[in-house]
Amino acid sequence: LPIAGLMTPAPLEELLNQLAVTEQAIFSLGCKVAHSIMQLAFLALPVIPELKLTDKGLVDVIRFEIVPLFEKE
């Protein structure tokens, strides 16, 4: 989606067609998850639930802190 990855100026019909093509491509690759695009969207949504993977790394969204992946020696 061209506007902040969240919105599009495209007409609804065009967006629905693009979504259908994308879902079919994902299905043809072997994914059997219904509405897989939405599943991925919620997986990355950094406010649900406590830990989320973002472009900044693993984030504790309750404390607003990046969680280290490795312990310091």
PDB file of C-alpha atoms in Angstrom:
ATOM      1  CA  LEU A   1       0.000   0.000   0.000  1.00  0.00           C
ATOM      2  CA  PRO A   2       1.610   3.218  -1.142  1.00  0.00           C
ATOM      3  CA  ILE A   3       0.529   5.532   1.692  1.00  0.00           C
ATOM      4  CA  ALA A   4       2.528   4.599   4.812  1.00  0.00           C
ATOM      5  CA  GLY A   5       1.969   0.933   4.003  1.00  0.00           C
ATOM      6  CA  LEU A   6      -1.583   1.338   5.307  1.00  0.00           C
ATOM      7  CA  MET A   7      -3.715   3.069   2.668  1.00  0.00           C
ATOM      8  CA  THR A   8      -4.108   3.450  -1.065  1.00  0.00           C
ATOM      9  CA  PRO A   9      -5.720   6.039  -3.316  1.00  0.00           C
ATOM     10  CA  ALA A  10      -6.760   3.180  -5.641  1.00  0.00           C
ATOM     11  CA  PRO A  11     -10.452   2.352  -6.012  1.00  0.00           C
ATOM     12  CA  LEU A  12     -11.776  -0.428  -3.783  1.00  0.00           C
ATOM     13  CA  GLU A  13     -12.410  -2.751  -6.748  1.00  0.00           C
ATOM     14  CA  GLU A  14      -8.762  -2.448  -7.838  1.00  0.00           C
ATOM     15  CA  LEU A  15      -7.505  -3.117  -4.322  1.00  0.00           C
ATOM     16  CA  LEU A  16      -9.741  -6.172  -3.951  1.00  0.00           C
ATOM     17  CA  ASN A  17      -8.513  -7.534  -7.291  1.00  0.00           C
ATOM     18  CA  GLN A  18      -4.876  -7.046  -6.263  1.00  0.00           C
ATOM     19  CA  LEU A  19      -5.560  -8.727  -2.924  1.00  0.00           C
ATOM     20  CA  ALA A  20      -7.198 -11.702  -4.648  1.00  0.00           C
ATOM     21  CA  VAL A  21      -4.223 -12.094  -7.006  1.00  0.00           C
ATOM     22  CA  THR A  22      -1.796 -11.894  -4.075  1.00  0.00           C
ATOM     23  CA  GLU A  23      -3.776 -14.402  -1.980  1.00  0.00           C
ATOM     24  CA  GLN A  24      -3.893 -16.808  -4.947  1.00  0.00           C
ATOM     25  CA  ALA A  25      -0.118 -16.514  -5.420  1.00  0.00           C
ATOM     26  CA  ILE A  26       0.448 -17.234  -1.728  1.00  0.00           C
ATOM     27  CA  PHE A  27      -1.921 -20.224  -1.906  1.00  0.00           C
ATOM     28  CA  SER A  28      -0.107 -21.561  -4.993  1.00  0.00           C
ATOM     29  CA  LEU A  29       3.145 -21.521  -2.996  1.00  0.00           C
ATOM     30  CA  GLY A  30       1.617 -23.953  -0.519  1.00  0.00           C
ATOM     31  CA  CYS A  31       0.222 -21.688   2.198  1.00  0.00           C
ATOM     32  CA  LYS A  32      -3.114 -23.033   3.439  1.00  0.00           C
ATOM     33  CA  VAL A  33      -3.767 -20.271   5.997  1.00  0.00           C
ATOM     34  CA  ALA A  34      -6.990 -18.374   5.312  1.00  0.00           C
ATOM     35  CA  HIS A  35      -6.522 -14.635   4.933  1.00  0.00           C
ATOM     36  CA  SER A  36      -2.751 -15.002   5.176  1.00  0.00           C
ATOM     37  CA  ILE A  37      -2.117 -11.302   4.490  1.00  0.00           C
ATOM     38  CA  MET A  38      -4.121 -10.352   7.588  1.00  0.00           C
ATOM     39  CA  GLN A  39      -2.307 -12.992   9.635  1.00  0.00           C
ATOM     40  CA  LEU A  40       1.009 -11.396   8.679  1.00  0.00           C
ATOM     41  CA  ALA A  41      -0.309  -7.901   9.346  1.00  0.00           C
ATOM     42  CA  PHE A  42      -1.278  -8.785  12.909  1.00  0.00           C
ATOM     43  CA  LEU A  43       1.944 -10.705  13.467  1.00  0.00           C
ATOM     44  CA  ALA A  44       3.934  -7.538  12.843  1.00  0.00           C
ATOM     45  CA  LEU A  45       1.517  -5.118  14.533  1.00  0.00           C
ATOM     46  CA  PRO A  46       3.699  -3.750  17.349  1.00  0.00           C
ATOM     47  CA  VAL A  47       0.909  -3.193  19.879  1.00  0.00           C
ATOM     48  CA  ILE A  48      -0.559  -6.714  20.197  1.00  0.00           C
ATOM     49  CA  PRO A  49       0.290  -8.506  22.569  1.00  0.00           C
ATOM     50  CA  GLU A  50       3.512  -7.870  24.588  1.00  0.00           C
ATOM     51  CA  LEU A  51       6.416  -8.854  22.336  1.00  0.00           C
ATOM     52  CA  LYS A  52       6.506  -7.973  18.653  1.00  0.00           C
ATOM     53  CA  LEU A  53       9.070  -8.240  15.931  1.00  0.00           C
ATOM     54  CA  THR A  54       9.574  -4.856  14.269  1.00  0.00           C
ATOM     55  CA  ASP A  55      12.115  -3.221  11.987  1.00  0.00           C
ATOM     56  CA  LYS A  56      13.916  -2.193  15.200  1.00  0.00           C
ATOM     57  CA  GLY A  57      14.114  -5.765  16.519  1.00  0.00           C
ATOM     58  CA  LEU A  58      12.142  -7.577  19.204  1.00  0.00           C
ATOM     59  CA  VAL A  59      10.169  -4.980  21.173  1.00  0.00           C
ATOM     60  CA  ASP A  60       8.452  -5.217  24.561  1.00  0.00           C
ATOM     61  CA  VAL A  61       5.466  -2.992  23.786  1.00  0.00           C
ATOM     62  CA  ILE A  62       4.422  -2.759  27.437  1.00  0.00           C
ATOM     63  CA  ARG A  63       7.763  -1.248  28.515  1.00  0.00           C
ATOM     64  CA  PHE A  64       8.560   0.361  25.129  1.00  0.00           C
ATOM     65  CA  GLU A  65      11.988  -1.287  25.144  1.00  0.00           C
ATOM     66  CA  ILE A  66      13.956  -3.261  22.599  1.00  0.00           C
ATOM     67  CA  VAL A  67      14.552  -6.770  23.946  1.00  0.00           C
ATOM     68  CA  PRO A  68      18.125  -8.005  23.508  1.00  0.00           C
ATOM     69  CA  LEU A  69      18.362 -11.281  21.630  1.00  0.00           C
ATOM     70  CA  PHE A  70      21.656 -12.320  23.226  1.00  0.00           C
ATOM     71  CA  GLU A  71      22.951 -12.043  26.774  1.00  0.00           C
ATOM     72  CA  LYS A  72      25.977  -9.840  27.351  1.00  0.00           C
ATOM     73  CA  GLU A  73      29.031 -11.689  28.614  1.00  0.00           C
TER      74      GLU A  73
END
